[in-house]
Short mmCIF file of C-alpha atoms and ligand atoms in Angstrom, two decimals:
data_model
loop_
_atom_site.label_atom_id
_atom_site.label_comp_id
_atom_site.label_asym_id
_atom_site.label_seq_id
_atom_site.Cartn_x
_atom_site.Cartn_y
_atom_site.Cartn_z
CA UNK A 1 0.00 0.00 0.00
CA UNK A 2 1.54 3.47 -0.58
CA UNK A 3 1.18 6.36 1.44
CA UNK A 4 0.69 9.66 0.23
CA UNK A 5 3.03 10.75 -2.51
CA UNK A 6 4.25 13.68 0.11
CA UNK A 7 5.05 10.89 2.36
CA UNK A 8 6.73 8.95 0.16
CA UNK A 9 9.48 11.77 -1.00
CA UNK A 10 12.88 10.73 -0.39
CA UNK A 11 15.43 13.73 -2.09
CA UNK A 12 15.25 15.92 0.44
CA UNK A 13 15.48 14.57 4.01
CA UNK A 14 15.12 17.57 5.69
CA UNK A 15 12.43 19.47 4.30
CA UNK A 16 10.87 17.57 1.45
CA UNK A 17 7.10 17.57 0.60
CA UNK A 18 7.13 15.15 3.49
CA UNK A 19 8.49 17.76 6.24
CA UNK A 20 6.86 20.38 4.82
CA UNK A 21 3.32 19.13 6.34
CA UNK A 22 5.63 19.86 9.35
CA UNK A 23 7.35 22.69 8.35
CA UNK A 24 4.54 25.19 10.40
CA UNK A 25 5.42 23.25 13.37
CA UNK A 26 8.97 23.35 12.70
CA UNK A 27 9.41 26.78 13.06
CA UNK A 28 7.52 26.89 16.25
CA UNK A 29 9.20 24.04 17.93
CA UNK A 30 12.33 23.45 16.33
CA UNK A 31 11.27 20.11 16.42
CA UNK A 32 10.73 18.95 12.55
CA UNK A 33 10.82 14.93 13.27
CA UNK A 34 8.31 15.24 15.84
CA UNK A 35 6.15 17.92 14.37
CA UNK A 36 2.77 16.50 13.43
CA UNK A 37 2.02 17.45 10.27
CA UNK A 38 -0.89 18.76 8.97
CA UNK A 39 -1.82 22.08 10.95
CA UNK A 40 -2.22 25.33 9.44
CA UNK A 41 -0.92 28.25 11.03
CA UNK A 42 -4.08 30.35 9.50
CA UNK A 43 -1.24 32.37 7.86
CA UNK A 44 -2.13 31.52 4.27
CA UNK A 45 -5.45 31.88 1.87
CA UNK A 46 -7.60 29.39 0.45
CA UNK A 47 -7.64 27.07 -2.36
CA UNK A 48 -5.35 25.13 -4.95
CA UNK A 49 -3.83 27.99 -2.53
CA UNK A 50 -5.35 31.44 -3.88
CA UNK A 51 -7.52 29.76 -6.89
CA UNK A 52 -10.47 29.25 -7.89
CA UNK A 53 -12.74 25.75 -9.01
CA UNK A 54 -12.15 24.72 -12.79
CA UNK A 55 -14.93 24.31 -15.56
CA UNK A 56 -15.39 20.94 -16.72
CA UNK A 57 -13.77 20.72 -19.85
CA UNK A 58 -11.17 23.44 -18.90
CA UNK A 59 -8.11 21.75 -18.71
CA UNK A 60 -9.36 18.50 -20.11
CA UNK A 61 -6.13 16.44 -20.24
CA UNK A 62 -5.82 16.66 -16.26
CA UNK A 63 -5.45 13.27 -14.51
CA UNK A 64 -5.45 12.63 -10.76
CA UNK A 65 -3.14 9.94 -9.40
CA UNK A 66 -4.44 7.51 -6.42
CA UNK A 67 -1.49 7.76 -4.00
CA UNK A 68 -2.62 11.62 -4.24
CA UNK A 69 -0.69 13.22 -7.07
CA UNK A 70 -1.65 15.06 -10.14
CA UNK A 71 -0.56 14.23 -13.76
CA UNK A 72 -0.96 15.00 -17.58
CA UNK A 73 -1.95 12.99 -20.22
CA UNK A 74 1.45 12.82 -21.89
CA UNK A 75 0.28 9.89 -24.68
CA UNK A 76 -3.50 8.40 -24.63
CA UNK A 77 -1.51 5.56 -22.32
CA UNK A 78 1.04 7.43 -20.52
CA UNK A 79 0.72 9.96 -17.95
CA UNK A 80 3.83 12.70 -17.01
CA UNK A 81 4.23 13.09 -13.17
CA UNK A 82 6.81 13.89 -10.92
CA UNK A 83 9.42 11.39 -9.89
CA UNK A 84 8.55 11.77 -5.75
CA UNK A 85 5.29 10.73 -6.35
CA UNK A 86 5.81 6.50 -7.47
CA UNK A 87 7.97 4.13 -6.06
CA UNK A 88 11.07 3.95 -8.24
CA UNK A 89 10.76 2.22 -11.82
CA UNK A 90 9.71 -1.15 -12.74
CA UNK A 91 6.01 -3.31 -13.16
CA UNK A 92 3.74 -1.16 -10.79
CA UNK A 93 -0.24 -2.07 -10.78
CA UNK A 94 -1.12 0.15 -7.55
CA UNK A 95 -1.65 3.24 -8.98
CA UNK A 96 -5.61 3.97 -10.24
CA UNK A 97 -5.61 7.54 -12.65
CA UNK A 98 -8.97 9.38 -13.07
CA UNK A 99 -9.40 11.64 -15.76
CA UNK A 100 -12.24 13.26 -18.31
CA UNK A 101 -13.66 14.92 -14.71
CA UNK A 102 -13.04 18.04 -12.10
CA UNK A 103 -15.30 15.88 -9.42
CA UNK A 104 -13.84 13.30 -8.66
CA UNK A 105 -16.64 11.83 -7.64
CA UNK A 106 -18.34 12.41 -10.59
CA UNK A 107 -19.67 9.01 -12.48
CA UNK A 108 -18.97 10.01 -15.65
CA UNK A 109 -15.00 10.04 -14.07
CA UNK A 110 -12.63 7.32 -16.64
CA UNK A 111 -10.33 4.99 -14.79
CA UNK A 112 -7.56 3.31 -15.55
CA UNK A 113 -4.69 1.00 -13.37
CA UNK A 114 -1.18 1.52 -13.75
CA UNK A 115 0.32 -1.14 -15.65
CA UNK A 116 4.27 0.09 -15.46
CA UNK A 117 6.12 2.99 -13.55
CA UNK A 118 9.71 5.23 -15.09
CA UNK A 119 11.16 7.28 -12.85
CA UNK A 120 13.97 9.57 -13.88
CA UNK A 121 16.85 7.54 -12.51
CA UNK A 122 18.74 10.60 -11.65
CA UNK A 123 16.37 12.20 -9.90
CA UNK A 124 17.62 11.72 -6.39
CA UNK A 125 21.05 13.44 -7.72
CA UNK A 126 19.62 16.52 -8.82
CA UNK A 127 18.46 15.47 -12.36
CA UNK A 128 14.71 16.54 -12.46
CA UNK A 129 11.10 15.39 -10.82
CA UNK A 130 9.60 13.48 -13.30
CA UNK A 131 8.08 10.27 -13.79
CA UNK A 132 5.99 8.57 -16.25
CA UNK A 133 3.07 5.97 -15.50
CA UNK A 134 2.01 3.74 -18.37
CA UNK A 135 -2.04 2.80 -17.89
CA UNK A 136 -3.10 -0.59 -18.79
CA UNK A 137 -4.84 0.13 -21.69
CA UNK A 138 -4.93 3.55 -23.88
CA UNK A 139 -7.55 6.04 -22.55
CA UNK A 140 -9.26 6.63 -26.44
CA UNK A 141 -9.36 10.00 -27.63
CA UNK A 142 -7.71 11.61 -24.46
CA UNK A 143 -7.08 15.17 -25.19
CA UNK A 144 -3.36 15.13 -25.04
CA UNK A 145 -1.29 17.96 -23.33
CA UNK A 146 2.24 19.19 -25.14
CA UNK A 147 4.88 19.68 -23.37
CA UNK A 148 7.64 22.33 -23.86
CA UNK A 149 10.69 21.35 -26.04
CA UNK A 150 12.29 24.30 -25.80
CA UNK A 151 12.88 27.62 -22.98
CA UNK A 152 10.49 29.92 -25.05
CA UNK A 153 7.48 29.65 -22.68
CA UNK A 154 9.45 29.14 -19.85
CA UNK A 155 8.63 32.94 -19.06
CA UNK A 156 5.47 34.97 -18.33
CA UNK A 157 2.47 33.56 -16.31
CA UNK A 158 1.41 30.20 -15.73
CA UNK A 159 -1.72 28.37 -14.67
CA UNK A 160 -1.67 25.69 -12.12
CA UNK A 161 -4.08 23.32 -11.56
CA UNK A 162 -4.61 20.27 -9.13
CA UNK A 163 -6.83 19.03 -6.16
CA UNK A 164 -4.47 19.32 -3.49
CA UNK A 165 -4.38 21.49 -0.18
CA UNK A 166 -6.42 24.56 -0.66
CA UNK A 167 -4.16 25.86 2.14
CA UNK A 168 -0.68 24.63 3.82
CA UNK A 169 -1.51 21.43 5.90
CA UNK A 170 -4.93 21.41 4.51
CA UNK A 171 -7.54 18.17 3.09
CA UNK A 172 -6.99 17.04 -0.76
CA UNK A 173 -9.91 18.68 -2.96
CA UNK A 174 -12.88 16.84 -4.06
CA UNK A 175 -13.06 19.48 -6.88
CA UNK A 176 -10.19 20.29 -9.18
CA UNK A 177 -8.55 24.16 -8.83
CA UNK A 178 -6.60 26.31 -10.71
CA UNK A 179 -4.41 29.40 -9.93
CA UNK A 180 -1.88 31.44 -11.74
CA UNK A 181 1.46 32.42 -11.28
CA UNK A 182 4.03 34.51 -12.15
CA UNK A 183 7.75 33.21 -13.41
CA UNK A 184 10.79 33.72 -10.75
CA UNK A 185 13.94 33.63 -12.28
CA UNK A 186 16.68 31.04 -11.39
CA UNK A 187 18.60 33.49 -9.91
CA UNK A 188 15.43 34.83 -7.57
CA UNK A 189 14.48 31.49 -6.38
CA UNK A 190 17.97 30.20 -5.61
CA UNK A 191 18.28 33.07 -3.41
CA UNK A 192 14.86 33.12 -1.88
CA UNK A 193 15.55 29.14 -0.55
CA UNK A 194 19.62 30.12 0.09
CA UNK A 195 19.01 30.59 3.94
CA UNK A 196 17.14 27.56 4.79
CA UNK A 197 19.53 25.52 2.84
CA UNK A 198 22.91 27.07 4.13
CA UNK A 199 20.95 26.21 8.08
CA UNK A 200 20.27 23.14 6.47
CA UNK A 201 16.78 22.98 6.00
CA UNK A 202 16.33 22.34 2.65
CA UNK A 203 18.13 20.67 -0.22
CA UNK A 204 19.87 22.96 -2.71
CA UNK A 205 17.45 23.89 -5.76
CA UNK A 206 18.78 22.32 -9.20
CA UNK A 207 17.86 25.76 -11.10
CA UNK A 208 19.20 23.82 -14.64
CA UNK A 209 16.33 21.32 -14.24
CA UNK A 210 13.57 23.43 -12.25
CA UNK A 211 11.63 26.39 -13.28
CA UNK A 212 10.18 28.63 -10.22
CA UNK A 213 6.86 30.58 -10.01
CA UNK A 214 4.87 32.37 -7.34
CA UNK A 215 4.00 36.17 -6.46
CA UNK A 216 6.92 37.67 -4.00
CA UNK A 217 3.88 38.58 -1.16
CA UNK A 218 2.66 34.57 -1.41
CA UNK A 219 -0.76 34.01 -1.42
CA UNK A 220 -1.25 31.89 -4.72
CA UNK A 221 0.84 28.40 -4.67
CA UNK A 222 0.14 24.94 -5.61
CA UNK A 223 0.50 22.70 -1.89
CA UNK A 224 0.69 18.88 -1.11
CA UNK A 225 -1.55 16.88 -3.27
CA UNK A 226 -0.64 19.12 -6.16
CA UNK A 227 2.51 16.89 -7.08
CA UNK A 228 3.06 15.61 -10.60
CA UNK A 229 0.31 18.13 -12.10
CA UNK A 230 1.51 19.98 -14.94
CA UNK A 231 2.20 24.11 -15.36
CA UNK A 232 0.88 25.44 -18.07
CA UNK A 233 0.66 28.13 -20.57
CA UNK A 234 -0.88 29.24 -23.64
CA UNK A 235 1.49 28.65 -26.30
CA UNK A 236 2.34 31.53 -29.38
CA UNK A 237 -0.79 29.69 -31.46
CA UNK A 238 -3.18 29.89 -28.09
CA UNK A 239 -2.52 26.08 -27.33
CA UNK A 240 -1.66 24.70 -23.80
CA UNK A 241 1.39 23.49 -23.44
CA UNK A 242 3.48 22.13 -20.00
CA UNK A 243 6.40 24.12 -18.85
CA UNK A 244 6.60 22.29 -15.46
CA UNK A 245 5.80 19.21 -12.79
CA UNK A 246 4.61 20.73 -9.12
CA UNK A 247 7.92 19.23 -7.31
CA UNK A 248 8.44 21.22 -4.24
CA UNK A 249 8.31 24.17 -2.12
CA UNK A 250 8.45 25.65 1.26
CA UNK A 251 5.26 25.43 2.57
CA UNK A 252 2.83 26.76 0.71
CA UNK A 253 1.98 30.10 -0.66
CA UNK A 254 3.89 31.61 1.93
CA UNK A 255 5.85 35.11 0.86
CA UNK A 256 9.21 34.73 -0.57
CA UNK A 257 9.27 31.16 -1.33
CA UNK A 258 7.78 30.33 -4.88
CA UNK A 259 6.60 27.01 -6.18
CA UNK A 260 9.40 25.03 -7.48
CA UNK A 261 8.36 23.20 -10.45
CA UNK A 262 10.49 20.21 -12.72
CA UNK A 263 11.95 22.34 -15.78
CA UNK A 264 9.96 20.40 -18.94
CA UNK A 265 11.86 22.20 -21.62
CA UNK A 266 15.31 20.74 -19.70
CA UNK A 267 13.64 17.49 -19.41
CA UNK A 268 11.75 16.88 -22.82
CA UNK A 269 14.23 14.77 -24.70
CA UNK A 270 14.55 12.07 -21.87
CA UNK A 271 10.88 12.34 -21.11
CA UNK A 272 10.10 11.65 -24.96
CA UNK A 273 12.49 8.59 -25.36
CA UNK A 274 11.24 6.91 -21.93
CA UNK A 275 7.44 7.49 -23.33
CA UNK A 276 8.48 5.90 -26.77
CA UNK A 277 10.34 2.86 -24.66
CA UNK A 278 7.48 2.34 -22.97
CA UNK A 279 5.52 2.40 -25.64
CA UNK A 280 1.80 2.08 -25.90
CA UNK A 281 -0.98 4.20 -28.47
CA UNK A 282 -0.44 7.74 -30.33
CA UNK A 283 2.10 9.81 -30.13
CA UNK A 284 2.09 12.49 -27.31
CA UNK A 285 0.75 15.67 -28.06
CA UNK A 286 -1.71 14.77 -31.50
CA UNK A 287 -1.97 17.75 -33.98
CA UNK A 288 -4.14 20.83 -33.17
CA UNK A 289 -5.59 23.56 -34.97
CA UNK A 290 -6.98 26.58 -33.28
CA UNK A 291 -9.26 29.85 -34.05
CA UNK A 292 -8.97 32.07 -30.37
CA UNK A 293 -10.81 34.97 -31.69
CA UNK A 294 -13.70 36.32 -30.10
CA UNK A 295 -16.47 36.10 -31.88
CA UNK A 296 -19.91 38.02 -29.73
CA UNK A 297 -23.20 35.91 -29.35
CA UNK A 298 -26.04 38.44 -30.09
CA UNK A 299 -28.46 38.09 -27.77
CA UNK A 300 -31.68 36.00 -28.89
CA UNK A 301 -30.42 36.39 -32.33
CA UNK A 302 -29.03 34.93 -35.37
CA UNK A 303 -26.09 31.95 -35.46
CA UNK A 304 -22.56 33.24 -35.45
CA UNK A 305 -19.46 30.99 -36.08
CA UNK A 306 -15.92 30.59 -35.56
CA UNK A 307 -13.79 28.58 -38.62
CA UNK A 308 -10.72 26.50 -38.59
CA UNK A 309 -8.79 25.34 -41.58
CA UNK A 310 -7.78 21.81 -41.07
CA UNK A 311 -4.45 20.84 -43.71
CA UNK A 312 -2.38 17.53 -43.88
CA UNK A 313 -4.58 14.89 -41.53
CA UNK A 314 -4.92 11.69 -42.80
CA UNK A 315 -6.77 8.78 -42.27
CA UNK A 316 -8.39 9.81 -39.28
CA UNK A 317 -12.53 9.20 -38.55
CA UNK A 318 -12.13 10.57 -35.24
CA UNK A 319 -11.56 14.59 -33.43
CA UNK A 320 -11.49 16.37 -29.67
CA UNK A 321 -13.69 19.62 -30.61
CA UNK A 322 -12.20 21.60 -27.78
CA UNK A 323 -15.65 24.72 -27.35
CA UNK A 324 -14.79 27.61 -25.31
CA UNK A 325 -17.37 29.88 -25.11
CA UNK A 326 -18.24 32.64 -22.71
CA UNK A 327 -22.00 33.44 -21.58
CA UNK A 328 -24.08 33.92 -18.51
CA UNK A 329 -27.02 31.46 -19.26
CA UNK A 330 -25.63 28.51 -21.29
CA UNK A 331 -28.67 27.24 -21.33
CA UNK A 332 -29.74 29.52 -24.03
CA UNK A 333 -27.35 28.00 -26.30
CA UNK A 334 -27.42 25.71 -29.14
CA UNK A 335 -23.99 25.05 -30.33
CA UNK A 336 -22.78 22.73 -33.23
CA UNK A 337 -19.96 21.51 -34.64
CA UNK A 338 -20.12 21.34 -38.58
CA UNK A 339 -17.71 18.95 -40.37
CA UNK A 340 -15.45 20.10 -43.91
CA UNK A 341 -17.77 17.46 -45.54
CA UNK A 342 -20.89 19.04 -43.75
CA UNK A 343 -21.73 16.94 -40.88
CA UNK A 344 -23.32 18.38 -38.06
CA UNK A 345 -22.32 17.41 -34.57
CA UNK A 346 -25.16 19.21 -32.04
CA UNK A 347 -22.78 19.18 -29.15
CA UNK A 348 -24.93 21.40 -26.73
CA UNK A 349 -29.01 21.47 -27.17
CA UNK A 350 -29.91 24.64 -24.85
CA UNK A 351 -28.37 22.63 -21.76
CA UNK A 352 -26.71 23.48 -18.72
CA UNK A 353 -29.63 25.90 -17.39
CA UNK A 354 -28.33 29.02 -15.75
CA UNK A 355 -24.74 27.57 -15.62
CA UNK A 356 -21.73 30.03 -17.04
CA UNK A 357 -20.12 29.35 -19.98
CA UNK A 358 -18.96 26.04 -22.18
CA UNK A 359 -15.69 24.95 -21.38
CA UNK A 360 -15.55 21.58 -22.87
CA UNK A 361 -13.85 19.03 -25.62
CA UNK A 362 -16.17 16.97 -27.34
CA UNK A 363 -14.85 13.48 -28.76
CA UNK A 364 -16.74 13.45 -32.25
CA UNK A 365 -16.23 10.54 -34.88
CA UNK A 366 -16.81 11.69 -38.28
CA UNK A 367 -16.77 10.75 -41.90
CA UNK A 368 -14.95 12.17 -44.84
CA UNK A 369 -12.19 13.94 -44.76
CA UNK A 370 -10.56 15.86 -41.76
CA UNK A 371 -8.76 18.54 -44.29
CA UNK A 372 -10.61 21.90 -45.13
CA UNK A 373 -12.94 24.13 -43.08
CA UNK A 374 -14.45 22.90 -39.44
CA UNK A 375 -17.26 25.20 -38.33
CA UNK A 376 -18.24 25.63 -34.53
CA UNK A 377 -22.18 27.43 -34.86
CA UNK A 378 -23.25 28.77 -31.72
CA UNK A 379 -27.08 30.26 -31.52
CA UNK A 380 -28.40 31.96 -28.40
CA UNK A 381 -32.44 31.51 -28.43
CA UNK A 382 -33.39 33.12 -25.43
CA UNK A 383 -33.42 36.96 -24.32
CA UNK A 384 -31.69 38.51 -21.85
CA UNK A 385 -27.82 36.84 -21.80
CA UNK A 386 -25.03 37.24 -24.09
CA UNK A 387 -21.82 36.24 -24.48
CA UNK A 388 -18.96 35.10 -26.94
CA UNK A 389 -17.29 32.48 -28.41
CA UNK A 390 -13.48 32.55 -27.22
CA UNK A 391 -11.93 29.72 -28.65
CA UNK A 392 -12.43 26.83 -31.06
CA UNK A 393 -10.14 23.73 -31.47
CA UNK A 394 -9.57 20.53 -32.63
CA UNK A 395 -7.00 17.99 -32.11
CA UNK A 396 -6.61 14.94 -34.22
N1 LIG B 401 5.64 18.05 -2.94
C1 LIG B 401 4.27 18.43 -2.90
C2 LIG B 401 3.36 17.24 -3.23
O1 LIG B 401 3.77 16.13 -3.10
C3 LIG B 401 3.99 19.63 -3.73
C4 LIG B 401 4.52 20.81 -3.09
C5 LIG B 401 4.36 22.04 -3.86
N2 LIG B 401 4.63 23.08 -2.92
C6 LIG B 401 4.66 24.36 -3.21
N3 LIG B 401 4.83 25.20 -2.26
N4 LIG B 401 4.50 24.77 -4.43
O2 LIG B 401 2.20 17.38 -3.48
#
């Protein structure tokens, strides 16, 4: 039986995820081996920490991990987590992921067991969180998350997302959460974690291999539970795409120490050969096209629609429609998906009631050909709330 991925760190003795449920207590006592963990010293806001709950749909290729870590669909049979999450490398058939849900209690929640664990070897030397968990069988049509293969999103601000602590020795979250962040240099973080590790609290950062984010005043952090989920961004073309693996931190969301996150655009060639060894369906990160513009809904008016060309597919039958529309009333909405041979795919018939907005991908299986122009129609039939389409994509 495993215990809690926190638990189960080993790299850093003193303060990993493990003594950092005690960390709170540490600093009280000076006591860190007998510190209980899991009290909260009130000093630090709620959720993911400092987020909000995610829309179904939102961030569709999230997966939760059983021993209480996070995870991205990588390949439709292999999910990216961190390396302090599993139990070193080798057959593993413990590990249950959920995915296609942000309850995760929700029935319509997909399951799969763990068939096979990689964990980066060197990752107790300083050579990057990650792991890799193959699933016993592919989960179909899984909307796929890229990850970074080079430093040009490694910048900016980031979303975070998990159902870990809402705040530092909190409960795991029944509902999945998402926060953003801002980017800390190397440089900045190094120094920020330079005093506990010169008293010997904490391991030396590996800044070649780990990427840091988090606002200088705290308040917004990922937290235990949170391990193994991906960082993300919105890519040049509007597409997410991972820049990092939760990994570790100093409490949570507490001023001056950000998030420290595995590095993905360090880490992408070793994570791509591993995933090929392993083996398994598709290759990670399918081909997406994308139309972000925002196109408004008139209000109990006429259909409007957002286009995207589709070039160089090939013998595919089958598409994630990824529908991001903003309104106040979805259930005033009809909204379709129209094919380049003319199919039409209702995907939302006036559903939802007063619920916000359509955040949602849409497996679709179609005939004819994938190339030329996909069409998302969106109607509103009802008076009173408006809104806009903000985003239209598909991924083969
Ligand atoms: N190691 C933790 C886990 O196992 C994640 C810690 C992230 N901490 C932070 N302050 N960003 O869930």
């Amino acid at each position: 039986m495993h215990v809690r991925s926190w638990l189960a760190a080993r790299r850093r003795p003193v303060l990993t995820a493990a003594a950092s449920l005690g960390v709170v207590a540490a600093l009280a006592t000076m006591t860190p081996s007998s510190a209980a963990p899991g009290g909260d010293d009130g000093t630090v806001s709620p959720n993911i920490v400092g987020g909000t709950t995610a829309a179904q749909g939102e961030f569709p290729w999230m997966v939760r991990l059983s021993m209480g870590c996070g995870g991205a669909m990588y390949t439709e049979q292999i999910v990216l987590t961190a390396a302090h999450c599993v139990d070193g490398s080798g057959p593993d058939t413990s590990i249950t992921a959920t995915y296609g849900v942000v309850d995760l209690q929700s029935s319509s929640r997909v399951t799969r067991t763990s068939t096979q664990v990689y964990a980066n070897p060197s990752y107790g030397s300083g050579g990057g969180d990650w792991a890799l968990v193959k699933l016993s069988s592919p989960i179909s049509g899984a909307t796929l998350l890229p990850i970074a293969t080079s430093t040009a999103n490694d910048n900016g601000t980031f979303t975070i997302v998990g159902w870990g602590a809402a705040s530092e020795g909190g409960g795991q979250q029944r509902y999945q959460r998402k926060a953003t962040v801002p980017f800390v240099s190397d440089s900045d973080c190094v120094a920020a974690y330079q005093p506990l590790v010169n008293a010997g609290q904490y391991d030396e950062l590996s800044p070649g291999v780990e990427i840091c984010a988090g606002y200088s005043q705290g308040g917004v952090d990922t937290c235990q539970g949170d391990s193994g989920g991906p960082m993300v961004k919105r890519d040049g073309a509007g597409n997410w795409i991972q820049v990092g693996i939760v990994s570790h931190g100093y409490g949570c969301a507490r001023a001056g120490y950000p998030g420290v996150y595995a590095q993905v655009s360090a880490l992408a060639g070793d994570i791509a050969a591993q995933a090929a060894a392993l083996g398994g369906t598709t290759a990670p990160g399918g081909t997406s096209f994308s139309n972000n513009a925002t196109v408004a809904i008139p209000d109990n008016g006429a259909a409007v629609t957002s286009t995207v060309q589709v070039t160089g597919v090939s013998g595919k039958t089958s598409v994630q429609a990824g529908v991001d529309i903003a309104h106040t009333y979805r259930g005033d909405l009809v909204v379709t998906v129209v094919s380049p041979s003319g199919q039409s795919f209702v995907v939302s018939n006036k559903s939802g009631g007063s619920a916000d907005n359509i955040v949602q991908t849409y497996p679709l299986t179609f005939s004819g050909s994938a190339n030329g122009t996909w069409t998302l129609r969106v109607q509103d039939t009802a008076a009173q709330d408006t809104g806009s389409i903000r985003g239209f994509k598909l991924t083969f």
